Amino acid sequence: AVVSTQSRGCTMLGGGNVITFDDWRYEFEGECSYVLAMDCDFASWFVYVRFSECETGRCLDTLTVIDGTTQLPVVRGWAMSDYGQKVEYREGETVRIGGISAKLKNEQLTLAMRGGVKVVYDGYSVVHVFVPKGSMTCGICGNNDGDSSNDVVQGRRRYQTEQEMANFVDSWRIRSPSHETRCVPVTEKTLRPSYTCTDDTLRREESVDCRKLYTVLDNTCFNTRQLRFLFDSCRYDACYGEEPLKGYSRACYTGRAMATLCGIDFSEWEDLLECGTKSERKEAIISRGCPGPED
């Protein structure tokens, strides 16, 4: 996806690793639907994410984008539905669903909405939301005002304790009975302020795998501090998340997220991060979800 330099991006990786529009970083784990981001001025667009229970934790299973009266759910495998009917499309072509345009290219589904808002989804576990600088937003992605110190606040005070952070995330939980039949709210026990992996084998494997991210650091827009958050997120998902997809190293889908945020051609990193072939990756993602584009 081509991202304008006049845009700011928020990213959610894996089971709940968040980088806000203003570069505040935190983690949570909940089993529910949440407002990832929305138009805070006119409520003209919304981005929801839904997490459900998976092998060893909670995993992203549905992305929903709303623009005006158009509501577009997207599930793993890039399958989209319009009022319950599957959207038929081919990779590389642009399709319009109401006020939303969608295009799958290079394993990234880009959904474009009014006002220059774009949502980019890797079909599996990473969602990016890009909005114009100066657009006021709400949700767990923060307010997009250029100041990271007020992204997660109550009144004028930043949330400090784990329970306060849990309350912040839970305040963006979608409570509509028609939207959720079962919902596990975030609590201080499901926040993940630090990394601890008790499985010795996994700890060795994920450390070697996730350290591959540092091989591409000099070619990114991240500094060492920012990359540390992604590295720890990669390690946590390696230990407590789903089994890795065939054709994906643990570092591969985290590296793709980095490339998207920095506007870098990810193909240059595929060998370094041991990503396998494109066909292997596509088949692996579809095997965990629903086939979206036609062959």
mmCIF file of N, CA, C and O in Angstrom, residues 12-17 28 30-34 36 47-54 57-64 74-77 120-128 237 242 288-289:
data_model
loop_
_atom_site.group_PDB
_atom_site.id
_atom_site.type_symbol
_atom_site.label_atom_id
_atom_site.label_comp_id
_atom_site.label_asym_id
_atom_site.label_seq_id
_atom_site.Cartn_x
_atom_site.Cartn_y
_atom_site.Cartn_z
ATOM 1 N N MET A 12 -2.136 -2.455 14.743
ATOM 2 C CA MET A 12 -2.405 -3.502 15.720
ATOM 3 C C MET A 12 -1.831 -4.795 15.183
ATOM 4 O O MET A 12 -2.129 -5.212 14.059
ATOM 5 N N LEU A 13 -0.976 -5.442 15.984
ATOM 6 C CA LEU A 13 -0.321 -6.676 15.581
ATOM 7 C C LEU A 13 -0.733 -7.801 16.510
ATOM 8 O O LEU A 13 -0.897 -7.601 17.724
ATOM 9 N N GLY A 14 -0.839 -8.998 15.923
ATOM 10 C CA GLY A 14 -1.046 -10.203 16.722
ATOM 11 C C GLY A 14 -2.284 -10.134 17.588
ATOM 12 O O GLY A 14 -3.347 -9.712 17.169
ATOM 13 N N GLY A 15 -2.128 -10.520 18.849
ATOM 14 C CA GLY A 15 -3.270 -10.625 19.742
ATOM 15 C C GLY A 15 -3.628 -9.360 20.474
ATOM 16 O O GLY A 15 -4.494 -9.380 21.343
ATOM 17 N N GLY A 16 -3.013 -8.202 20.159
ATOM 18 C CA GLY A 16 -3.371 -6.968 20.829
ATOM 19 C C GLY A 16 -2.177 -6.085 21.152
ATOM 20 O O GLY A 16 -2.112 -5.488 22.223
ATOM 21 N N ASN A 17 -1.229 -6.005 20.226
ATOM 22 C CA ASN A 17 -0.079 -5.120 20.371
ATOM 23 C C ASN A 17 -0.369 -3.852 19.577
ATOM 24 O O ASN A 17 -0.535 -3.909 18.358
ATOM 25 N N PHE A 28 -2.580 -5.540 25.112
ATOM 26 C CA PHE A 28 -3.704 -6.027 25.901
ATOM 27 C C PHE A 28 -4.191 -7.334 25.294
ATOM 28 O O PHE A 28 -3.831 -7.696 24.171
ATOM 29 N N GLY A 30 -7.971 -9.291 25.037
ATOM 30 C CA GLY A 30 -9.393 -9.349 25.347
ATOM 31 C C GLY A 30 -10.113 -10.191 24.316
ATOM 32 O O GLY A 30 -9.623 -10.385 23.197
ATOM 33 N N GLU A 31 -11.267 -10.696 24.671
ATOM 34 C CA GLU A 31 -12.064 -11.504 23.751
ATOM 35 C C GLU A 31 -13.371 -10.754 23.507
ATOM 36 O O GLU A 31 -14.339 -10.904 24.224
ATOM 37 N N CYS A 32 -13.359 -9.900 22.482
ATOM 38 C CA CYS A 32 -14.489 -9.005 22.261
ATOM 39 C C CYS A 32 -14.259 -8.243 20.964
ATOM 40 O O CYS A 32 -13.293 -8.480 20.249
ATOM 41 N N SER A 33 -15.162 -7.294 20.677
ATOM 42 C CA SER A 33 -14.972 -6.342 19.581
ATOM 43 C C SER A 33 -14.645 -4.980 20.170
ATOM 44 O O SER A 33 -15.204 -4.591 21.198
ATOM 45 N N TYR A 34 -13.749 -4.258 19.498
ATOM 46 C CA TYR A 34 -13.298 -2.961 19.979
ATOM 47 C C TYR A 34 -13.289 -1.942 18.843
ATOM 48 O O TYR A 34 -13.116 -2.307 17.670
ATOM 49 N N LEU A 36 -11.193 0.254 17.047
ATOM 50 C CA LEU A 36 -9.768 0.499 16.836
ATOM 51 C C LEU A 36 -9.544 1.982 16.577
ATOM 52 O O LEU A 36 -8.666 2.606 17.174
ATOM 53 N N VAL A 47 -13.540 1.860 12.411
ATOM 54 C CA VAL A 47 -12.806 0.607 12.179
ATOM 55 C C VAL A 47 -12.917 -0.218 13.455
ATOM 56 O O VAL A 47 -12.477 0.216 14.529
ATOM 57 N N TYR A 48 -13.538 -1.390 13.344
ATOM 58 C CA TYR A 48 -13.689 -2.303 14.473
ATOM 59 C C TYR A 48 -12.774 -3.504 14.276
ATOM 60 O O TYR A 48 -12.526 -3.939 13.145
ATOM 61 N N VAL A 49 -12.300 -4.069 15.375
ATOM 62 C CA VAL A 49 -11.593 -5.346 15.328
ATOM 63 C C VAL A 49 -12.239 -6.295 16.336
ATOM 64 O O VAL A 49 -12.651 -5.861 17.415
ATOM 65 N N ARG A 50 -12.352 -7.548 15.974
ATOM 66 C CA ARG A 50 -12.923 -8.535 16.892
ATOM 67 C C ARG A 50 -11.898 -9.625 17.180
ATOM 68 O O ARG A 50 -11.285 -10.175 16.268
ATOM 69 N N PHE A 51 -11.719 -9.907 18.467
ATOM 70 C CA PHE A 51 -10.825 -10.962 18.906
ATOM 71 C C PHE A 51 -11.656 -12.114 19.466
ATOM 72 O O PHE A 51 -12.643 -11.890 20.171
ATOM 73 N N SER A 52 -11.243 -13.322 19.155
ATOM 74 C CA SER A 52 -11.900 -14.498 19.706
ATOM 75 C C SER A 52 -10.838 -15.460 20.230
ATOM 76 O O SER A 52 -9.651 -15.305 19.946
ATOM 77 N N GLU A 53 -11.270 -16.439 20.985
ATOM 78 C CA GLU A 53 -10.335 -17.395 21.566
ATOM 79 C C GLU A 53 -9.734 -18.261 20.476
ATOM 80 O O GLU A 53 -10.414 -18.733 19.567
ATOM 81 N N CYS A 54 -8.416 -18.460 20.543
ATOM 82 C CA CYS A 54 -7.738 -19.355 19.612
ATOM 83 C C CYS A 54 -6.855 -20.297 20.418
ATOM 84 O O CYS A 54 -7.013 -20.401 21.642
ATOM 85 N N GLY A 57 -4.551 -18.283 23.198
ATOM 86 C CA GLY A 57 -4.865 -16.940 23.665
ATOM 87 C C GLY A 57 -6.032 -16.378 22.899
ATOM 88 O O GLY A 57 -6.989 -17.074 22.586
ATOM 89 N N ARG A 58 -5.979 -15.077 22.560
ATOM 90 C CA ARG A 58 -6.993 -14.420 21.758
ATOM 91 C C ARG A 58 -6.367 -13.947 20.463
ATOM 92 O O ARG A 58 -5.250 -13.436 20.461
ATOM 93 N N CYS A 59 -7.111 -14.112 19.367
ATOM 94 C CA CYS A 59 -6.577 -13.783 18.056
ATOM 95 C C CYS A 59 -7.573 -12.930 17.280
ATOM 96 O O CYS A 59 -8.783 -13.079 17.427
ATOM 97 N N LEU A 60 -7.056 -12.060 16.446
ATOM 98 C CA LEU A 60 -7.888 -11.248 15.574
ATOM 99 C C LEU A 60 -8.591 -12.151 14.570
ATOM 100 O O LEU A 60 -7.942 -12.916 13.856
ATOM 101 N N ASP A 61 -9.936 -12.084 14.519
ATOM 102 C CA ASP A 61 -10.618 -12.917 13.531
ATOM 103 C C ASP A 61 -11.456 -12.124 12.539
ATOM 104 O O ASP A 61 -11.739 -12.609 11.450
ATOM 105 N N THR A 62 -11.861 -10.888 12.887
ATOM 106 C CA THR A 62 -12.673 -10.093 11.966
ATOM 107 C C THR A 62 -12.309 -8.610 12.062
ATOM 108 O O THR A 62 -12.152 -8.077 13.152
ATOM 109 N N LEU A 63 -12.174 -7.997 10.908
ATOM 110 C CA LEU A 63 -12.004 -6.562 10.778
ATOM 111 C C LEU A 63 -13.276 -6.025 10.136
ATOM 112 O O LEU A 63 -13.750 -6.578 9.146
ATOM 113 N N THR A 64 -13.855 -4.960 10.698
ATOM 114 C CA THR A 64 -15.043 -4.351 10.113
ATOM 115 C C THR A 64 -14.777 -2.875 9.872
ATOM 116 O O THR A 64 -14.352 -2.153 10.774
ATOM 117 N N VAL A 74 -14.481 -8.043 7.117
ATOM 118 C CA VAL A 74 -13.426 -8.788 6.433
ATOM 119 C C VAL A 74 -12.886 -9.828 7.414
ATOM 120 O O VAL A 74 -12.526 -9.492 8.540
ATOM 121 N N VAL A 75 -12.835 -11.084 6.984
ATOM 122 C CA VAL A 75 -12.320 -12.138 7.855
ATOM 123 C C VAL A 75 -10.987 -12.626 7.315
ATOM 124 O O VAL A 75 -10.547 -12.244 6.232
ATOM 125 N N ARG A 76 -10.332 -13.454 8.085
ATOM 126 C CA ARG A 76 -9.035 -13.995 7.665
ATOM 127 C C ARG A 76 -9.140 -14.634 6.280
ATOM 128 O O ARG A 76 -10.108 -15.319 5.970
ATOM 129 N N GLY A 77 -8.100 -14.412 5.502
ATOM 130 C CA GLY A 77 -8.120 -14.908 4.133
ATOM 131 C C GLY A 77 -8.608 -13.857 3.163
ATOM 132 O O GLY A 77 -8.821 -14.148 1.988
ATOM 133 N N VAL A 120 -5.266 -1.042 6.005
ATOM 134 C CA VAL A 120 -4.476 -2.071 5.321
ATOM 135 C C VAL A 120 -4.438 -3.305 6.205
ATOM 136 O O VAL A 120 -4.071 -3.234 7.385
ATOM 137 N N TYR A 121 -4.807 -4.452 5.635
ATOM 138 C CA TYR A 121 -4.940 -5.705 6.394
ATOM 139 C C TYR A 121 -4.147 -6.800 5.707
ATOM 140 O O TYR A 121 -4.262 -6.996 4.495
ATOM 141 N N ASP A 122 -3.333 -7.510 6.486
ATOM 142 C CA ASP A 122 -2.507 -8.565 5.897
ATOM 143 C C ASP A 122 -3.245 -9.890 5.749
ATOM 144 O O ASP A 122 -2.656 -10.894 5.354
ATOM 145 N N GLY A 123 -4.535 -9.906 6.095
ATOM 146 C CA GLY A 123 -5.335 -11.114 5.946
ATOM 147 C C GLY A 123 -5.207 -12.092 7.079
ATOM 148 O O GLY A 123 -5.838 -13.148 7.081
ATOM 149 N N TYR A 124 -4.417 -11.732 8.082
ATOM 150 C CA TYR A 124 -4.161 -12.689 9.161
ATOM 151 C C TYR A 124 -4.178 -12.034 10.538
ATOM 152 O O TYR A 124 -5.089 -12.250 11.334
ATOM 153 N N SER A 125 -3.186 -11.192 10.834
ATOM 154 C CA SER A 125 -3.071 -10.722 12.213
ATOM 155 C C SER A 125 -2.642 -9.269 12.364
ATOM 156 O O SER A 125 -2.462 -8.804 13.484
ATOM 157 N N VAL A 126 -2.460 -8.537 11.269
ATOM 158 C CA VAL A 126 -1.971 -7.168 11.359
ATOM 159 C C VAL A 126 -2.928 -6.224 10.631
ATOM 160 O O VAL A 126 -3.289 -6.460 9.474
ATOM 161 N N VAL A 127 -3.325 -5.147 11.318
ATOM 162 C CA VAL A 127 -4.186 -4.113 10.741
ATOM 163 C C VAL A 127 -3.512 -2.758 10.922
ATOM 164 O O VAL A 127 -3.045 -2.430 12.022
ATOM 165 N N HIS A 128 -3.460 -1.984 9.848
ATOM 166 C CA HIS A 128 -2.984 -0.609 9.907
ATOM 167 C C HIS A 128 -4.145 0.319 9.561
ATOM 168 O O HIS A 128 -4.933 0.023 8.664
ATOM 169 N N ASP A 237 3.973 -13.283 20.989
ATOM 170 C CA ASP A 237 3.092 -14.060 20.117
ATOM 171 C C ASP A 237 3.700 -15.420 19.786
ATOM 172 O O ASP A 237 2.987 -16.399 19.568
ATOM 173 N N GLU A 242 -0.708 -18.211 18.191
ATOM 174 C CA GLU A 242 -0.961 -19.387 17.370
ATOM 175 C C GLU A 242 0.349 -19.977 16.836
ATOM 176 O O GLU A 242 1.384 -19.330 16.831
ATOM 177 N N ARG A 288 -6.301 -20.717 7.448
ATOM 178 C CA ARG A 288 -6.753 -20.294 8.772
ATOM 179 C C ARG A 288 -8.011 -19.426 8.703
ATOM 180 O O ARG A 288 -8.489 -18.949 9.718
ATOM 181 N N GLY A 289 -8.527 -19.195 7.492
ATOM 182 C CA GLY A 289 -9.696 -18.336 7.371
ATOM 183 C C GLY A 289 -10.573 -18.750 6.204
ATOM 184 O O GLY A 289 -10.881 -19.923 6.034
#
